[in-house]
XYZ file of C-alpha atoms in Angstrom:
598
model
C 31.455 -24.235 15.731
C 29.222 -27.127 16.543
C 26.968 -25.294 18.488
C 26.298 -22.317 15.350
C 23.099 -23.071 13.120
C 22.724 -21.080 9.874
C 19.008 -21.055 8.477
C 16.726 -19.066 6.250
C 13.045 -19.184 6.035
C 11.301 -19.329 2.443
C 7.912 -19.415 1.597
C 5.451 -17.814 -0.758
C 4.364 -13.808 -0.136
C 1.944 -13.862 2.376
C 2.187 -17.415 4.321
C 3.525 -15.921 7.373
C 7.461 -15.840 7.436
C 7.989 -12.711 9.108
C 5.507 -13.697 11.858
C 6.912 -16.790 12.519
C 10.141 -15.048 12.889
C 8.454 -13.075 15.220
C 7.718 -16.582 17.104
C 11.517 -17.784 17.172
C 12.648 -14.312 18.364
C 9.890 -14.247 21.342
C 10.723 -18.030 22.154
C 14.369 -17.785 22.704
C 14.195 -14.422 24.904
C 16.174 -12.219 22.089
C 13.888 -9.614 22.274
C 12.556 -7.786 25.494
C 8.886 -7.113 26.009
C 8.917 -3.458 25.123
C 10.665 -3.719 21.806
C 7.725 -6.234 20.650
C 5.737 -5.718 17.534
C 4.384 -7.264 14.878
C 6.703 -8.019 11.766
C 9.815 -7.182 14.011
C 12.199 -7.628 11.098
C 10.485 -5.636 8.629
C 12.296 -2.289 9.726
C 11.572 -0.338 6.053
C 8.265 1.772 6.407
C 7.403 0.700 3.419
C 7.458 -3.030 4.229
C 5.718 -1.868 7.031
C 2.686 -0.012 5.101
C 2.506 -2.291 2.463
C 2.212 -5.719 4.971
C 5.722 -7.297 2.696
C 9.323 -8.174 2.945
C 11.443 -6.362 0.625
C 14.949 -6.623 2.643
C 16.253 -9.565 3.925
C 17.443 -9.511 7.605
C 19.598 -11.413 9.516
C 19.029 -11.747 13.747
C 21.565 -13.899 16.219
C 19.636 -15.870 18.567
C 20.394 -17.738 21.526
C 19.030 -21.406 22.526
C 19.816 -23.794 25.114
C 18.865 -27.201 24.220
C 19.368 -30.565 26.050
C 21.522 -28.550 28.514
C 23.752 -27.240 25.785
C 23.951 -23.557 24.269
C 23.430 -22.878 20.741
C 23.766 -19.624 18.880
C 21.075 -19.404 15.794
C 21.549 -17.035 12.803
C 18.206 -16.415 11.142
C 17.685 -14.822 7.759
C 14.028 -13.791 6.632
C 13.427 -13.216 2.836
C 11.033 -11.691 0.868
C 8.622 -13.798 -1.140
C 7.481 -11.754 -3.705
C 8.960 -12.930 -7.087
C 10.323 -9.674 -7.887
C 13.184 -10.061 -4.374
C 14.173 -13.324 -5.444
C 17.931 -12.077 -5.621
C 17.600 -11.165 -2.414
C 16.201 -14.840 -1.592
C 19.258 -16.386 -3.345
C 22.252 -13.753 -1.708
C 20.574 -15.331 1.741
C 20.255 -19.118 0.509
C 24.537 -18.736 0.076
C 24.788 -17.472 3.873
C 22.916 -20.672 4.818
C 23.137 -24.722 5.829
C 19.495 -24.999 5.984
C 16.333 -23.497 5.444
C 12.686 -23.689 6.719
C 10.060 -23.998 4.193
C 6.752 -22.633 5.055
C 4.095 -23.622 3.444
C 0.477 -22.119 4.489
C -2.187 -24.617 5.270
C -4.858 -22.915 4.088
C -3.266 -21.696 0.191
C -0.881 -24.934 -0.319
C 1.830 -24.815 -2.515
C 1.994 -21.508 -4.896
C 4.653 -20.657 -7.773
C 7.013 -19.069 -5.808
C 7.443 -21.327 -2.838
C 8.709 -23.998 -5.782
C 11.143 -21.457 -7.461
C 12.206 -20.635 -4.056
C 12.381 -24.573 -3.257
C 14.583 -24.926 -6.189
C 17.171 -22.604 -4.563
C 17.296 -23.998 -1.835
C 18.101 -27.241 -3.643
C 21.011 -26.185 -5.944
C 23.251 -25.194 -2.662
C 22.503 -28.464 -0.825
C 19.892 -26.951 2.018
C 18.785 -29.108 4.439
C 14.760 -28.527 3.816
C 12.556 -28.291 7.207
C 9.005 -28.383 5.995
C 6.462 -26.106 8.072
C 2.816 -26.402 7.317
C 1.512 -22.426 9.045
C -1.548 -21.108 9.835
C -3.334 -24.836 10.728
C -5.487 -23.046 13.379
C -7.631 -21.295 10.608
C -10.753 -22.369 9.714
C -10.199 -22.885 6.062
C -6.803 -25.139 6.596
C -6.242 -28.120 5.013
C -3.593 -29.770 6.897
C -3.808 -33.396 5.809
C -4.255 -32.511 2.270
C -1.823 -30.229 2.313
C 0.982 -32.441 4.185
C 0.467 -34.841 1.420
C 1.185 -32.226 -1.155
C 4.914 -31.212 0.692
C 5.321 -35.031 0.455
C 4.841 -35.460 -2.817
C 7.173 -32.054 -3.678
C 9.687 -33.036 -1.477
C 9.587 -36.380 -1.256
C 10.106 -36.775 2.405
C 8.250 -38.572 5.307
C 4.974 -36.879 6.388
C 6.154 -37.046 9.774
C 8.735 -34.594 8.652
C 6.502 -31.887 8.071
C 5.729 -29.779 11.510
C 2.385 -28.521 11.776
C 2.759 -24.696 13.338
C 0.670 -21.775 13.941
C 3.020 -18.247 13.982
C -0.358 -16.668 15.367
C -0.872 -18.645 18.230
C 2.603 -19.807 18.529
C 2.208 -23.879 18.166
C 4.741 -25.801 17.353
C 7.656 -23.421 17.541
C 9.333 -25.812 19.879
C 9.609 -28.377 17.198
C 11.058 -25.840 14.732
C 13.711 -24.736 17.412
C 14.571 -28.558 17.778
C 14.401 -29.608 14.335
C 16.894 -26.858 13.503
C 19.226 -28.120 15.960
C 18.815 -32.045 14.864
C 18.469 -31.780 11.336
C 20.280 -28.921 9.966
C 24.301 -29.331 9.855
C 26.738 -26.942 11.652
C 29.131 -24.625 9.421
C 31.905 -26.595 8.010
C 35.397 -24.379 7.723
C 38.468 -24.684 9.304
C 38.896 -22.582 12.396
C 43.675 -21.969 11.270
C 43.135 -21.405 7.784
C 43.641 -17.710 6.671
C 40.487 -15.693 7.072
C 37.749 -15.980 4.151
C 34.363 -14.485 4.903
C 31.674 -13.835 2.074
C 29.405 -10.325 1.978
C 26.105 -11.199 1.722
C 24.617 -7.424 2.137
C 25.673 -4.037 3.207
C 23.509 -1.181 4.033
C 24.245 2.741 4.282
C 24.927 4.354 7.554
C 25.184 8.214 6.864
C 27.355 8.337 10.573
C 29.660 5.176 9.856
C 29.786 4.593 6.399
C 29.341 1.556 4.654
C 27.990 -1.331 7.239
C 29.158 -4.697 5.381
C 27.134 -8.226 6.655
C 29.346 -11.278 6.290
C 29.297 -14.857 7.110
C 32.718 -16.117 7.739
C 33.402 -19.842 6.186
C 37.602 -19.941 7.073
C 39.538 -18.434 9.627
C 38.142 -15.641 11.909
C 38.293 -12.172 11.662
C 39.045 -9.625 14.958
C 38.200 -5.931 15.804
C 41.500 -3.877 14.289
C 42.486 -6.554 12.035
C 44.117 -5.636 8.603
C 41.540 -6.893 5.706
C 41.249 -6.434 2.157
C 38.176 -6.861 -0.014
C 39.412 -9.276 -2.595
C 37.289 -7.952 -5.761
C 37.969 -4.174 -5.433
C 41.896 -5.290 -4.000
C 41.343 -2.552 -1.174
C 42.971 -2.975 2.097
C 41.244 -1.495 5.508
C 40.941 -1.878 9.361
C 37.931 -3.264 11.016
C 37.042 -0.701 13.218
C 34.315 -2.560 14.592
C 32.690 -6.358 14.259
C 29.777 -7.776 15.633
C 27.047 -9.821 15.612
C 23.638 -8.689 14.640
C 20.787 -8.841 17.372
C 18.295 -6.637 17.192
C 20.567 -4.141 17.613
C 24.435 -4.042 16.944
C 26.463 -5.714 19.122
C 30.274 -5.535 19.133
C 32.655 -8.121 19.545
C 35.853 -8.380 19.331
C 36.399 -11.557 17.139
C 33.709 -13.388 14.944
C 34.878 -17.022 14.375
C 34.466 -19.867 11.567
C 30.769 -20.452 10.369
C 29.391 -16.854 12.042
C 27.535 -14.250 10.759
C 28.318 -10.674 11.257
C 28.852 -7.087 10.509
C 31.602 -5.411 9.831
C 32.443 -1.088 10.001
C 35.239 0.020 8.251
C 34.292 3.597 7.819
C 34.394 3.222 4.097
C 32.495 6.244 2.283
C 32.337 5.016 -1.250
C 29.768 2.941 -2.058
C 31.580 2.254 -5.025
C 34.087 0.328 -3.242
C 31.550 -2.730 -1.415
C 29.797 -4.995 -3.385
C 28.149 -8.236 -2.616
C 29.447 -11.355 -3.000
C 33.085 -10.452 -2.659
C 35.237 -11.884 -0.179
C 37.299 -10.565 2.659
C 40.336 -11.930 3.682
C 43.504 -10.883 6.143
C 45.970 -8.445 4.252
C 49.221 -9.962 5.605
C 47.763 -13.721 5.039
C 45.280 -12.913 2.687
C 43.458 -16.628 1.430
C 44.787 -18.235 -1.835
C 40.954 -18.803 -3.216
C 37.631 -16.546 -3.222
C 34.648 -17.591 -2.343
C 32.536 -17.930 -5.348
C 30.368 -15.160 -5.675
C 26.836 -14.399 -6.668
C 25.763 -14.647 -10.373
C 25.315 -11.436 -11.817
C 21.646 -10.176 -11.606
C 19.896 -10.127 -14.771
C 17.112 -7.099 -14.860
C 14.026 -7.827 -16.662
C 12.626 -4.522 -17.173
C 14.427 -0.954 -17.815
C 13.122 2.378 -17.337
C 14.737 5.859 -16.628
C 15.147 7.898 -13.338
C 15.470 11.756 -14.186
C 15.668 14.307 -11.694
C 12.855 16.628 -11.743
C 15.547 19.637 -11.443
C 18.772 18.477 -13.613
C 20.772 20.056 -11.131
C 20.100 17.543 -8.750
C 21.972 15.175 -11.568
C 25.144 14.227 -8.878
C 22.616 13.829 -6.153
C 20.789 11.279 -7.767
C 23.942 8.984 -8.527
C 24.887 9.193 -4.775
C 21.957 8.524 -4.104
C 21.752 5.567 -6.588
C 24.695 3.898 -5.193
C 24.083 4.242 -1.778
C 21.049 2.129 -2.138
C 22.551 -0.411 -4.598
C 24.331 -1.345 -1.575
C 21.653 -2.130 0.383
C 19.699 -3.689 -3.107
C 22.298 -4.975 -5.065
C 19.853 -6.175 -7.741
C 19.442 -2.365 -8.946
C 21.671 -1.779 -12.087
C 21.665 2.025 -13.655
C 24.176 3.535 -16.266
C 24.159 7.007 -17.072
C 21.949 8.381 -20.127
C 20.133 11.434 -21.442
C 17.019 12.368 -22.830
C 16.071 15.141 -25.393
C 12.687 15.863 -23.081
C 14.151 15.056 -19.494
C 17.597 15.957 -19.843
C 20.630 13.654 -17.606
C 19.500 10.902 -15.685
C 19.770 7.174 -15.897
C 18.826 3.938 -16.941
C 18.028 1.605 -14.565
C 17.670 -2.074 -14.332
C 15.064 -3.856 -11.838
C 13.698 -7.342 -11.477
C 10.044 -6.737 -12.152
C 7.674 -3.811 -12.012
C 6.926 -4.295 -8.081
C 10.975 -3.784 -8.107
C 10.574 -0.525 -9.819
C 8.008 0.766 -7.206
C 10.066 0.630 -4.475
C 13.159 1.765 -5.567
C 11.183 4.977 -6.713
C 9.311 5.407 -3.064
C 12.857 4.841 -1.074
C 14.723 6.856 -3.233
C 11.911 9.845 -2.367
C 11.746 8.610 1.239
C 15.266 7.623 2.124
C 17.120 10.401 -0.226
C 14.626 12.914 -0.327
C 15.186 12.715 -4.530
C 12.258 13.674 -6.466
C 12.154 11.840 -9.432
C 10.587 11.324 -12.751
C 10.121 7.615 -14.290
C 9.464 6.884 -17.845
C 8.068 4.011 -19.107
C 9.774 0.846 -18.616
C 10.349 -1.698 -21.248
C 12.606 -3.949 -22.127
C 16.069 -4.855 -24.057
C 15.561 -5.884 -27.525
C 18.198 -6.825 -30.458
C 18.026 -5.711 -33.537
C 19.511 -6.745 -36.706
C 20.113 -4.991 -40.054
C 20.911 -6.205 -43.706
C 24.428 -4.842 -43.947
C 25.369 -6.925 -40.889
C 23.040 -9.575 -40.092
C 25.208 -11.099 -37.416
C 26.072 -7.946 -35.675
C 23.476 -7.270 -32.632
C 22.567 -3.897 -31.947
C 20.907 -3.729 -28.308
C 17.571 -1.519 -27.762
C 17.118 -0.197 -25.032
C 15.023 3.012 -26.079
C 12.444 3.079 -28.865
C 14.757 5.526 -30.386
C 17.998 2.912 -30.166
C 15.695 1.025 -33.187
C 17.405 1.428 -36.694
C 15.987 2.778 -39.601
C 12.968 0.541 -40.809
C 13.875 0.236 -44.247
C 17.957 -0.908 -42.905
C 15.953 -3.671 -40.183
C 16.369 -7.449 -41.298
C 14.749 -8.723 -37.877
C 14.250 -7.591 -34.447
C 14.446 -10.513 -31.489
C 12.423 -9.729 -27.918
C 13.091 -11.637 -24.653
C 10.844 -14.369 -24.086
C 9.860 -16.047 -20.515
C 9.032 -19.352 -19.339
C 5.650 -18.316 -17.198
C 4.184 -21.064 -14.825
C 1.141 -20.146 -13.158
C -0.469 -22.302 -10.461
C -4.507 -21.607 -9.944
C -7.458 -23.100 -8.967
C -9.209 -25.459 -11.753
C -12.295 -23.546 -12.008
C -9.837 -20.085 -13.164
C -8.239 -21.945 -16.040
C -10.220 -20.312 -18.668
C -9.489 -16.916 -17.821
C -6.355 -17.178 -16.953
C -5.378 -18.735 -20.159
C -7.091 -16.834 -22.771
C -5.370 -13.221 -20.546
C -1.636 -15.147 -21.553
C -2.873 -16.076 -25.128
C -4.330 -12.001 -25.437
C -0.346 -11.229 -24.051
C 1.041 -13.848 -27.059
C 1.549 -16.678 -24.327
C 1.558 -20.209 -26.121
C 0.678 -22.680 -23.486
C 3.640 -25.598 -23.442
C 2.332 -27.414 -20.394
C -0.624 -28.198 -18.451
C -0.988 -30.364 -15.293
C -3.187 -31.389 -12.446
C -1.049 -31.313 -9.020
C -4.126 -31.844 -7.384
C -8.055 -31.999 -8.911
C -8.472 -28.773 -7.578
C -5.022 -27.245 -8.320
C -3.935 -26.862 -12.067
C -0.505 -25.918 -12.837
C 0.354 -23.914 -16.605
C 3.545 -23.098 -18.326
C 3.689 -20.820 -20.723
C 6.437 -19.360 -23.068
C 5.369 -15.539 -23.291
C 7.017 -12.388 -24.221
C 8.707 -10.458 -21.031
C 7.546 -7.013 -22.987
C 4.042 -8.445 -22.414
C 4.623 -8.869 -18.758
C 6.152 -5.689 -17.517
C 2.676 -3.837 -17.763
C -0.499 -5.503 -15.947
C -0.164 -8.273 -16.152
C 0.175 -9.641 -12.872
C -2.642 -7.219 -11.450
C -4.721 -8.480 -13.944
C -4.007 -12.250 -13.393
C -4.584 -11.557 -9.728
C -8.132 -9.931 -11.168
C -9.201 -13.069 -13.068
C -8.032 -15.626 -10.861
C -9.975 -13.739 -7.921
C -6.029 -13.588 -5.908
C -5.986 -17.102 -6.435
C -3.328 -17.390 -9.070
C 0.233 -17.608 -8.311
C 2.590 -16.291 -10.728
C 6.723 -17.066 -11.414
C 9.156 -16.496 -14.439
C 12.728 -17.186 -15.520
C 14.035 -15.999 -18.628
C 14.821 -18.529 -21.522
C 16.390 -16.295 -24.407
C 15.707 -14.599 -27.467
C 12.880 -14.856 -30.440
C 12.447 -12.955 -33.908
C 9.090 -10.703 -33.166
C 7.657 -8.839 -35.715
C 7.952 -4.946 -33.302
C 7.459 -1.841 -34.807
C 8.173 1.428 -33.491
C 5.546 3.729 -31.756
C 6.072 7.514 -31.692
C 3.758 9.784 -29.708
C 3.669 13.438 -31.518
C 2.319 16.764 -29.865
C 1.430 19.947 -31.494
C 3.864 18.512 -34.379
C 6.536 17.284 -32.418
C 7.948 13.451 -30.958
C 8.053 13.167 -27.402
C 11.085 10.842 -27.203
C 9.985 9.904 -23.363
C 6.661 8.118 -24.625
C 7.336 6.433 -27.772
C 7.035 3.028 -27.272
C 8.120 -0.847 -28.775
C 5.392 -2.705 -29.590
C 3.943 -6.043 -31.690
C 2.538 -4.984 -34.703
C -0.323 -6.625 -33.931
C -1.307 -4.373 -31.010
C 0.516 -1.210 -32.387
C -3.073 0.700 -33.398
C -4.922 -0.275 -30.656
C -2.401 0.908 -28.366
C -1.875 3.491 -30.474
C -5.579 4.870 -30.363
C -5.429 4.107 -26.237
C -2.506 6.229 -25.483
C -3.681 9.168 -27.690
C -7.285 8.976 -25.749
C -5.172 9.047 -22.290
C -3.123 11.916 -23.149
C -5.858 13.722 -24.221
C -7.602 13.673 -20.758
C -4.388 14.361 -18.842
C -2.728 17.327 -21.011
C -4.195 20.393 -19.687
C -5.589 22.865 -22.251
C -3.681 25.260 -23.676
C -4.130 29.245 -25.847
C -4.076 26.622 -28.470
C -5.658 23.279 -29.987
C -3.039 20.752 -29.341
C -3.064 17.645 -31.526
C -1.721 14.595 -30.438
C -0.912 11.978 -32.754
C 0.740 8.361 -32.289
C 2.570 7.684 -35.677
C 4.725 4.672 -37.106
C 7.204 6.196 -38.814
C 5.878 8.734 -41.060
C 2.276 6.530 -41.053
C -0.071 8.609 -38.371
C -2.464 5.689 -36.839
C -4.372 7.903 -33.938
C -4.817 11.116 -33.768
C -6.910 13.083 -30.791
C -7.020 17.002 -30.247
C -6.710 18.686 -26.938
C -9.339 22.293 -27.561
C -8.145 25.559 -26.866
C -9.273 27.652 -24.163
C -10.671 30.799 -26.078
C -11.793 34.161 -25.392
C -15.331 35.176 -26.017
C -14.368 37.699 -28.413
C -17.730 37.920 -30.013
C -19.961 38.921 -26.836
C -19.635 42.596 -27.358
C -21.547 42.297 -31.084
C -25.170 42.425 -30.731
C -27.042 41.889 -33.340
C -25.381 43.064 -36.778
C -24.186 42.069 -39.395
C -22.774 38.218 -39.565
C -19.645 39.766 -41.157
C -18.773 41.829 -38.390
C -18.972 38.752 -35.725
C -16.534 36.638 -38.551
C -13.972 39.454 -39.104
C -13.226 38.870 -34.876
C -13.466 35.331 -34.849
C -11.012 35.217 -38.020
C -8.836 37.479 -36.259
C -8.642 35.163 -33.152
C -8.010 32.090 -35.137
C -4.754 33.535 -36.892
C -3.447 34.774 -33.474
C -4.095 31.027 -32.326
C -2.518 29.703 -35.550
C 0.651 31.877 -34.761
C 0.489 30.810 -31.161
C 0.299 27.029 -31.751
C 4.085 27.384 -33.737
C 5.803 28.926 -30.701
C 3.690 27.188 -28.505
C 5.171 24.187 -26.028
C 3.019 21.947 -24.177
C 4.066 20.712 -20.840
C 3.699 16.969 -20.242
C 2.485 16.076 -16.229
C 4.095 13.397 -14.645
C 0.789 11.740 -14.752
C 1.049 11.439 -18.509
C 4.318 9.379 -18.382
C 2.901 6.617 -15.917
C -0.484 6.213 -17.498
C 0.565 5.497 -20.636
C 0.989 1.965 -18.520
C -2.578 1.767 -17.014
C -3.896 1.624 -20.650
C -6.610 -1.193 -19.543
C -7.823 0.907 -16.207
């Protein structure tokens, strides 16, 4: 057990943790020549398109140092804030943890939040300062910064390249020296912790565990201690770059596991396995339950499809178990579900893998968030919103209360102007401001998350020219003045696009959606009005024209009369046509209604 190392690597999006992996993986021979290539972890074609982490993945490597053989378990992470579940599921696998800071950007939001983590389960820290052969690095300043975060020695901090490939040998022996093996003990009864699990449609559920007691052997007799299911472990392993059985993993390993479960239902992550016959007295604690930000629906474009979708669902909650759906319907869309995700990045994905991995077709509405609402008959009973249409009546509302964030943004000095007066426009008010270095300003702001889920980190990036660096946690509810938006056509609400919003910004949005819709809804026989309305109140109002016949070409010259009696004619057939009329709402419509500011 002395001879196992368990590390992550964190670090800001972007400052080169999956090609430093790369690095590790070429420098201890674990992969051959031929299965080379950049970003080796990042197996998702999506990661791979979009140049980011959104899985993390564990890889066994082998070392020999100072004559002696050491097995290393890596984990890479995502950085972006919106996988910083995943970040935390790997931190609890882990004894240690490489920081990676990139010489040329310095410290940014996320590497601190992701810092913090790393803290609260006792890490040992390894400080990496990456990318020092570019021009535009700042080592020395830089180093000085990590000091001053982490209060270490500056000798502590290795200066690396992932590029070029210096200073991996440091990293390979500070890992050995400074992080501490895997405590457990080797007789107890087994107790391993599931830190992922992934869909195989040929095997079933594939479950990743790190033991902590005990070990656990091919054929054994387990049982999943949440669920209270027994099995048989067809198969462990360890996890190179491909499978590899074994037939026992021991104390302080990581591994997979195949028990040809089916039901997704039955794995989740941060239970705890355990022997059957000798099953351990205490589980390990698991993860805290994830806590989605924003909501929005998944409907099928076909409601048959309705049972698909779910198995869909849950097969890749096991592979993302910070996805959270419940069932719900729609007057417009018909069955689908409500889903939960960490951030609107979050929501991206999960709709591109469910059309790429499950071949699902799917229609999103817009998200938003969970509100409570309060009435005069019971002011201490909380009714939650989910959907605009959850809101009581207006005239039975004492208060409504909105989720609020604590935002801290870290920029350059010469963006603070812009970047404050986009959070006070999104009803930020500013509760900190400081220097961490004259060039590098760091704000906190307490801001609405309703405010957030839109644009709002495109458009910091905009302002801040990419420089701005962007992080949240939630910190509870406030009493908002909201009001209820409802989107009419031809007469009628369109339950999928009504909307929550301040009062202050209710007519301006208001005015914005109606001008969107009225360039995306195709014309119709008829004119189609579209209206946005607060309660009974209309606010905006735009009209889509109808597509007419020219009925009056065949009347030259003539009498005016004759020319009206047609056109009179026409109008009442498009005045009878408008009340049977229905007007089909694109796609497009439903995900614009977001890109109000493009």
């Amino acid at each position: 057990m002395k001879h196992i190392r368990n590390f992550c690597i964190i670090a800001h999006i972007d400052h080169g943790k999956s090609t430093l992996a790369d690095r590790l993986l070429d420098f201890t021979g674990s992969v051959t020549d031929r299965e080379k290539q950049e970003q080796l972890l990042d197996s998702m074609d999506l990661e791979r398109e979009r140049g980011i982490t959104i899985k993390s993945h564990a890889i066994q490597m082998d070392y020999t140092y100072k004559g002696e053989q050491y097995v290393l378990n890596l984990i890479d992470t995502p950085g972006h804030v919106d996988f910083s579940y995943e970040v935390s599921r790997s931190i609890a696998a882990c004894e240690g943890a490489l920081l990676i800071v990139d010489a040329a950007q310095s410290i940014q939001a996320q590497t601190i939040s992701n810092l913090y983590l790393a803290l609260e389960n006792d890490l040992e820290i390894i400080p990496v300062l990456n990318k020092v052969d570019l021009p535009s690095a700042n080592p020395e300043e830089v180093t000085d910064d990590i000091v001053d975060l982490l209060g270490c020695d500056p000798s502590d901090v290795i200066p690396a390249s992932a590029k070029t490939g210096l200073g991996i040998e440091e990293i390979l022996s500070a890992i050995i020296e400074r992080i501490p093996p895997p405590t457990g003990k080797e007789d107890a009864p087994l107790r391993a912790l599931i830190f992922d699990s992934v869909y195989n449609p040929f095997r079933g559920v594939e479950t990743y565990f790190r033991v902590i007691n005990g070990s656990i052997k091919k054929g054994q007799h387990i049982k999943f201690v949440a669920t209270d299911k027994n099995y048989y472990a067809d198969e462990v392993g360890t996890l190179r770059l491909k499978q590899f059985p074994r037939n026992e993993i021991k104390t302080g390993d990581v591994g997979y596991l195949i028990t040809g479960i089916k039901e997704a239902k039955e794995v989740k992550v941060g239970d705890t396995i355990t022997d059957a016959k000798n099953p351990t007295t205490e589980a390990v604690p698991g993860f805290e339950d994830v806590k989605p930000m924003v909501f929005a629906g998944i409907y099928p474009v076909d409601t048959e499809d309705y049972e698909d979708l779910r198995a869909s669902m849950e097969k890749l909650q096991l592979n993302d178990a910070s996805l959270v759906f419940i069932p719900e319907s729609s007057a417009a869309l018909g069955f689908g579900f409500r889903c939960g995700f960490l951030g609107m990045l979050h929501l991206e994905i999960i709709q591109e893998r469910l059309e790429r991995e499950f071949d699902m077709t799917v229609i999103t509405t817009v998200p938003n968030v969970s509100y409570h609402a309060y009435t005069h008959k019971h002011p201490n009973d909380v009714i939650l919103v989910n959907n605009p249409s959850d809101l009581p009546d207006p005239s039975s509302l004492d208060r409504v209360e909105e989720p609020y964030i604590k935002a801290t943004i870290i920029t350059k000095a010469d963006f603070v102007g812009p970047v404050m007066s986009l959070c006070i426009e999104k009803r930020g008010q500013i509760t900190n401001q400081t220097y961490l270095t004259p060039e590098r300003v760091e704000l906190s702001f307490d801001m609405p998350l309703a405010e957030i889920v839109f644009d709002f980190y495109d458009r910091l990036k905009t302002v801040s020219k990419g420089y701005a660096s962007f992080d949240y946690s939630p910190i509870g509810m406030r009493q908002s003045k909201l009001v209820k938006v409802d989107v009419l056509l031809n007469g009628n609400v369109v339950d999928a696009l009504s909307a929550l919003l301040h009062f202050d910004n209710a007519y301006d949005i208001g005015k914005k959606m109606c001008e969107k819709l009225r360039q995306l809804i195709p014309r119709q026989q008829f004119d189609i009005p579209i209206q946005a309305a607060i309660g009974a109140k209309i606010i905006a109002r735009e009209t889509v024209k109808a597509l007419r016949k020219d009925v009056t070409a065949k009347c030259y010259g003539g009498d005016i009369s004759r020319k009206r009696k047609l056109l009179e004619k026409q109008k009442k057939g498009k005045k009878r046509m408008r009340q049977v009329g229905n007007v089909e709402i694109p796609q497009e419509a439903f995900m614009a209604v977001l890109k109000l500011n493009d």
